[in-house]
CSV table of C-alpha atoms in Angstrom, one decimal:
chain,number,residue,atom,x,y,z
A,1,UNK,CA,-190.2,1.9,-167.7
A,2,UNK,CA,-192.4,-0.7,-165.9
A,3,UNK,CA,-190.5,-2.7,-163.3
A,4,UNK,CA,-190.8,-6.5,-163.3
A,5,UNK,CA,-193.4,-7.6,-160.8
A,6,UNK,CA,-192.4,-9.6,-157.8
A,7,UNK,CA,-194.2,-13.0,-158.0
A,8,UNK,CA,-194.8,-15.6,-155.4
A,9,UNK,CA,-195.5,-19.0,-157.1
A,10,UNK,CA,-197.6,-21.5,-155.2
A,11,UNK,CA,-198.4,-25.0,-156.4
A,12,UNK,CA,-200.6,-28.0,-155.5
A,13,UNK,CA,-198.7,-31.2,-154.7
A,14,UNK,CA,-199.6,-32.9,-158.0
A,15,UNK,CA,-196.6,-33.7,-160.2
A,16,UNK,CA,-197.5,-31.5,-163.1
A,17,UNK,CA,-197.9,-28.5,-160.8
A,18,UNK,CA,-194.6,-29.1,-159.1
A,19,UNK,CA,-192.8,-29.3,-162.5
A,20,UNK,CA,-194.5,-26.1,-163.6
A,21,UNK,CA,-193.5,-24.5,-160.3
A,22,UNK,CA,-189.8,-25.4,-160.8
A,23,UNK,CA,-189.9,-24.1,-164.4
A,24,UNK,CA,-191.5,-20.8,-163.5
A,25,UNK,CA,-189.2,-20.1,-160.6
A,26,UNK,CA,-186.2,-20.7,-162.9
A,27,UNK,CA,-187.6,-18.1,-165.3
A,28,UNK,CA,-189.0,-15.5,-163.0
A,29,UNK,CA,-187.5,-16.1,-159.5
A,30,UNK,CA,-189.4,-16.5,-156.3
A,31,UNK,CA,-190.7,-14.2,-153.6
A,32,UNK,CA,-192.4,-14.8,-150.3
A,33,UNK,CA,-196.2,-14.1,-150.5
A,34,UNK,CA,-196.0,-11.2,-148.1
A,35,UNK,CA,-193.3,-9.5,-150.2
A,36,UNK,CA,-194.8,-10.2,-153.7
A,37,UNK,CA,-196.9,-8.0,-155.9
A,38,UNK,CA,-198.8,-10.9,-157.3
A,39,UNK,CA,-199.5,-14.5,-156.3
A,40,UNK,CA,-199.6,-17.1,-159.0
A,41,UNK,CA,-201.4,-20.3,-158.0
A,42,UNK,CA,-200.7,-23.5,-160.0
A,43,UNK,CA,-203.4,-26.2,-159.7
A,44,UNK,CA,-207.2,-26.5,-159.9
A,45,UNK,CA,-210.1,-24.7,-158.3
A,46,UNK,CA,-209.6,-26.5,-155.0
A,47,UNK,CA,-206.0,-25.3,-154.7
A,48,UNK,CA,-207.1,-21.8,-155.7
A,49,UNK,CA,-209.6,-21.8,-152.7
A,50,UNK,CA,-206.8,-23.0,-150.4
A,51,UNK,CA,-204.6,-20.2,-151.6
A,52,UNK,CA,-207.4,-17.6,-151.0
A,53,UNK,CA,-208.0,-18.9,-147.5
A,54,UNK,CA,-204.3,-19.0,-146.6
A,55,UNK,CA,-203.2,-15.7,-148.2
A,56,UNK,CA,-206.3,-13.7,-148.8
A,57,UNK,CA,-205.6,-11.5,-145.8
A,58,UNK,CA,-202.5,-10.2,-147.5
A,59,UNK,CA,-204.6,-8.3,-150.1
A,60,UNK,CA,-202.4,-9.5,-153.0
A,61,UNK,CA,-204.0,-10.2,-156.4
A,62,UNK,CA,-204.0,-13.9,-157.4
A,63,UNK,CA,-203.5,-15.2,-160.9
A,64,UNK,CA,-204.4,-18.9,-161.3
A,65,UNK,CA,-203.0,-21.3,-163.9
A,66,UNK,CA,-204.9,-24.5,-164.4
A,67,UNK,CA,-203.1,-27.8,-163.7
A,68,UNK,CA,-205.9,-29.7,-161.9
A,69,UNK,CA,-209.0,-31.3,-163.1
A,70,UNK,CA,-211.3,-28.3,-162.5
A,71,UNK,CA,-210.3,-24.7,-163.3
A,72,UNK,CA,-213.3,-22.3,-163.4
A,73,UNK,CA,-211.3,-19.9,-161.3
A,74,UNK,CA,-208.1,-20.4,-163.2
A,75,UNK,CA,-206.4,-19.4,-166.5
A,76,UNK,CA,-205.0,-21.9,-168.9
A,77,UNK,CA,-201.3,-22.8,-168.4
A,78,UNK,CA,-199.2,-21.1,-171.1
A,79,UNK,CA,-196.2,-19.0,-172.0
A,80,UNK,CA,-195.8,-15.2,-171.7
A,81,UNK,CA,-196.7,-14.9,-168.0
A,82,UNK,CA,-195.4,-11.3,-167.5
A,83,UNK,CA,-197.4,-10.1,-170.6
A,84,UNK,CA,-200.5,-11.9,-169.4
A,85,UNK,CA,-200.2,-10.5,-165.9
A,86,UNK,CA,-199.9,-7.0,-167.4
A,87,UNK,CA,-203.0,-7.4,-169.5
A,88,UNK,CA,-205.1,-9.4,-166.9
A,89,UNK,CA,-208.5,-8.1,-165.8
A,90,UNK,CA,-209.4,-8.1,-162.1
A,91,UNK,CA,-212.4,-9.7,-160.5
A,92,UNK,CA,-213.0,-8.6,-156.9
A,93,UNK,CA,-214.7,-11.2,-154.8
A,94,UNK,CA,-216.2,-10.7,-151.3
A,95,UNK,CA,-216.5,-14.0,-149.3
A,96,UNK,CA,-219.2,-15.1,-146.9
A,97,UNK,CA,-218.6,-15.3,-143.1
A,98,UNK,CA,-219.9,-18.4,-141.4
A,99,UNK,CA,-220.3,-18.6,-137.6
A,100,UNK,CA,-221.5,-22.1,-136.5
A,101,UNK,CA,-222.6,-23.1,-133.0
A,102,UNK,CA,-222.1,-26.8,-132.2
A,103,UNK,CA,-223.9,-29.2,-129.8
A,104,UNK,CA,-220.9,-28.9,-127.4
A,105,UNK,CA,-221.3,-25.1,-127.2
A,106,UNK,CA,-218.3,-24.3,-129.3
A,107,UNK,CA,-218.5,-21.4,-131.7
A,108,UNK,CA,-216.5,-21.9,-135.0
A,109,UNK,CA,-216.0,-19.1,-137.6
A,110,UNK,CA,-214.8,-19.5,-141.2
A,111,UNK,CA,-214.8,-17.7,-144.6
A,112,UNK,CA,-216.3,-19.1,-147.8
A,113,UNK,CA,-215.4,-17.8,-151.2
A,114,UNK,CA,-217.7,-20.3,-153.0
A,115,UNK,CA,-220.5,-21.4,-150.6
A,116,UNK,CA,-221.5,-22.4,-147.1
A,117,UNK,CA,-223.5,-25.7,-147.1
A,118,UNK,CA,-225.4,-27.6,-144.5
A,119,UNK,CA,-225.7,-31.4,-144.9
A,120,UNK,CA,-227.4,-34.2,-143.0
A,121,UNK,CA,-224.8,-36.4,-141.3
A,122,UNK,CA,-226.9,-39.6,-141.2
A,123,UNK,CA,-229.7,-41.3,-143.1
A,124,UNK,CA,-232.2,-39.0,-141.4
A,125,UNK,CA,-233.2,-35.9,-143.3
A,126,UNK,CA,-232.3,-32.6,-141.9
A,127,UNK,CA,-235.0,-30.4,-140.4
A,128,UNK,CA,-234.0,-26.7,-140.5
A,129,UNK,CA,-235.6,-23.3,-139.8
A,130,UNK,CA,-234.5,-20.4,-141.9
A,131,UNK,CA,-234.4,-16.8,-140.5
A,132,UNK,CA,-233.4,-13.8,-142.6
A,133,UNK,CA,-232.3,-10.6,-140.8
A,134,UNK,CA,-233.9,-12.0,-137.6
A,135,UNK,CA,-237.3,-12.8,-139.2
A,136,UNK,CA,-238.4,-16.4,-139.7
A,137,UNK,CA,-239.1,-17.0,-143.4
A,138,UNK,CA,-239.4,-20.8,-143.4
A,139,UNK,CA,-240.5,-22.6,-140.3
A,140,UNK,CA,-239.3,-26.0,-141.4
A,141,UNK,CA,-237.3,-27.2,-144.4
A,142,UNK,CA,-236.9,-31.0,-144.6
A,143,UNK,CA,-234.0,-31.8,-146.9
A,144,UNK,CA,-230.7,-33.4,-147.5
A,145,UNK,CA,-229.2,-30.0,-147.0
A,146,UNK,CA,-229.1,-26.3,-148.0
A,147,UNK,CA,-226.5,-23.9,-149.2
A,148,UNK,CA,-225.7,-20.2,-149.5
A,149,UNK,CA,-223.5,-19.3,-152.5
A,150,UNK,CA,-221.6,-16.2,-153.6
A,151,UNK,CA,-221.8,-15.1,-157.3
A,152,UNK,CA,-218.3,-16.6,-157.9
A,153,UNK,CA,-219.4,-19.9,-156.3
A,154,UNK,CA,-222.8,-20.0,-158.0
A,155,UNK,CA,-221.5,-22.1,-160.8
A,156,UNK,CA,-220.1,-24.8,-158.4
A,157,UNK,CA,-222.1,-26.8,-155.9
A,158,UNK,CA,-225.0,-24.3,-156.1
A,159,UNK,CA,-225.4,-24.9,-159.9
A,160,UNK,CA,-225.2,-28.7,-159.4
A,161,UNK,CA,-228.1,-28.4,-156.9
A,162,UNK,CA,-230.1,-26.5,-159.6
A,163,UNK,CA,-229.5,-23.1,-158.1
A,164,UNK,CA,-229.1,-20.0,-160.3
A,165,UNK,CA,-225.9,-18.6,-161.7
A,166,UNK,CA,-225.4,-15.1,-160.4
A,167,UNK,CA,-223.5,-12.3,-162.3
A,168,UNK,CA,-220.5,-10.9,-160.6
A,169,UNK,CA,-221.2,-7.5,-159.0
A,170,UNK,CA,-224.9,-8.3,-158.7
A,171,UNK,CA,-224.8,-7.8,-154.9
A,172,UNK,CA,-226.9,-11.0,-154.6
A,173,UNK,CA,-226.4,-14.4,-153.0
A,174,UNK,CA,-228.2,-17.6,-153.7
A,175,UNK,CA,-230.1,-19.7,-151.0
A,176,UNK,CA,-230.5,-23.1,-152.6
A,177,UNK,CA,-232.0,-26.3,-151.1
A,178,UNK,CA,-230.4,-29.7,-151.7
A,179,UNK,CA,-233.0,-32.4,-152.3
A,180,UNK,CA,-235.8,-30.6,-150.5
A,181,UNK,CA,-238.6,-32.9,-149.3
A,182,UNK,CA,-240.8,-30.3,-147.7
A,183,UNK,CA,-241.8,-27.8,-149.0
A,184,UNK,CA,-241.6,-30.1,-152.0
A,185,UNK,CA,-241.5,-27.5,-154.7
A,186,UNK,CA,-239.4,-24.9,-152.9
A,187,UNK,CA,-236.6,-23.9,-155.2
A,188,UNK,CA,-234.8,-21.5,-152.9
A,189,UNK,CA,-234.4,-17.7,-153.0
A,190,UNK,CA,-232.2,-14.9,-154.2
A,191,UNK,CA,-231.2,-12.5,-151.4
A,192,UNK,CA,-229.5,-9.2,-151.2
A,193,UNK,CA,-225.8,-9.8,-150.4
A,194,UNK,CA,-226.0,-8.0,-147.0
A,195,UNK,CA,-228.8,-10.4,-145.8
A,196,UNK,CA,-228.0,-12.2,-142.5
A,197,UNK,CA,-229.0,-15.8,-143.0
A,198,UNK,CA,-229.5,-18.0,-139.9
A,199,UNK,CA,-230.2,-21.7,-140.0
A,200,UNK,CA,-231.5,-23.5,-136.8
A,201,UNK,CA,-231.3,-27.3,-136.7
A,202,UNK,CA,-234.7,-28.3,-135.3
A,203,UNK,CA,-233.7,-31.8,-134.0
A,204,UNK,CA,-229.9,-31.9,-133.8
A,205,UNK,CA,-229.6,-35.1,-131.7
A,206,UNK,CA,-231.8,-37.3,-133.8
A,207,UNK,CA,-231.0,-35.6,-137.1
A,208,UNK,CA,-227.4,-34.2,-136.9
A,209,UNK,CA,-226.2,-31.7,-139.4
A,210,UNK,CA,-222.7,-30.5,-140.5
A,211,UNK,CA,-221.8,-27.2,-142.0
A,212,UNK,CA,-219.0,-26.6,-144.5
A,213,UNK,CA,-217.5,-23.3,-145.5
A,214,UNK,CA,-215.7,-24.2,-148.8
A,215,UNK,CA,-213.6,-27.1,-147.5
A,216,UNK,CA,-213.8,-26.3,-143.7
A,217,UNK,CA,-216.3,-28.7,-142.1
A,218,UNK,CA,-217.9,-28.3,-138.7
A,219,UNK,CA,-220.0,-31.3,-137.5
A,220,UNK,CA,-222.9,-31.5,-135.1
A,221,UNK,CA,-224.1,-27.9,-135.6
A,222,UNK,CA,-227.2,-26.5,-133.9
A,223,UNK,CA,-227.2,-23.0,-135.5
A,224,UNK,CA,-225.3,-21.4,-138.4
A,225,UNK,CA,-225.2,-17.7,-139.2
A,226,UNK,CA,-224.0,-16.6,-142.6
A,227,UNK,CA,-223.4,-13.0,-143.9
A,228,UNK,CA,-221.3,-11.3,-146.5
A,229,UNK,CA,-217.9,-10.2,-145.1
A,230,UNK,CA,-217.8,-6.4,-144.5
A,231,UNK,CA,-214.0,-6.1,-144.5
A,232,UNK,CA,-212.5,-8.9,-146.6
A,233,UNK,CA,-212.1,-8.9,-150.4
A,234,UNK,CA,-209.8,-10.8,-152.7
A,235,UNK,CA,-208.8,-9.9,-156.3
A,236,UNK,CA,-208.5,-12.7,-158.9
A,237,UNK,CA,-206.8,-11.9,-162.3
A,238,UNK,CA,-208.0,-13.3,-165.6
A,239,UNK,CA,-206.9,-13.3,-169.2
A,240,UNK,CA,-209.1,-10.7,-171.0
A,241,UNK,CA,-210.4,-13.1,-173.6
A,242,UNK,CA,-211.7,-15.5,-171.0
A,243,UNK,CA,-212.4,-13.5,-167.9
A,244,UNK,CA,-214.7,-14.7,-165.1
A,245,UNK,CA,-217.8,-12.8,-166.2
A,246,UNK,CA,-217.4,-14.3,-169.7
A,247,UNK,CA,-217.1,-17.8,-168.2
A,248,UNK,CA,-220.2,-17.4,-166.2
A,249,UNK,CA,-222.1,-16.4,-169.4
A,250,UNK,CA,-220.7,-19.3,-171.3
A,251,UNK,CA,-221.8,-21.7,-168.5
A,252,UNK,CA,-225.4,-20.5,-168.8
A,253,UNK,CA,-225.6,-21.2,-172.5
A,254,UNK,CA,-223.8,-24.5,-172.5
A,255,UNK,CA,-225.7,-27.8,-172.1
A,256,UNK,CA,-224.3,-31.1,-170.8
């Protein structure tokens, strides 16, 4: 006989999520995240990313239920939670590690489950050099910005910037420019996931640049190193009929 899983319910501050939180706790009880078998996140994709950043180190699978405006990483809100958890299919994600060096000499590290993006801070276009595994591949990229996306994040900002959608488990990351001016027709690159990507800001005082790992922003960077994490993974749970791989396929065959 299968025991009832211990669940930690987490919810965004929006009213609908808080009402769902109260209802689900009344039905299933509540456990602390460190003591739970599964975390259930109630909200949108933004809240899911917050949950992964806050609790990812616990190694607990996370099942999201959509109550926000965006829910690519979420399941639909509905009944039969225990049955849905038992039937859920896992998707293992490996985040990017960002290490940013600022003008002041500070070194700031952060994880990104979707993408790391560099953006110009003023009206001046950013001028960036791109090194891959210690070798310069692009002497100067003049742009509004550039990003490196994981497969799970490839349907988010990366896709909006005309980057490719990457299949889960492809061991590939996307390097995508944002409004590139020079080279004018450069569309970015697909890289092996273990590639070390290093951006150097060529004129940081005249043309300041910020770096953002998911929602963690670092301003006035002079150098940013990005690589796939070697020791951190997270597991998301999805309803079988609409798992993450299926959603990524649907995204590629849907217009508008």
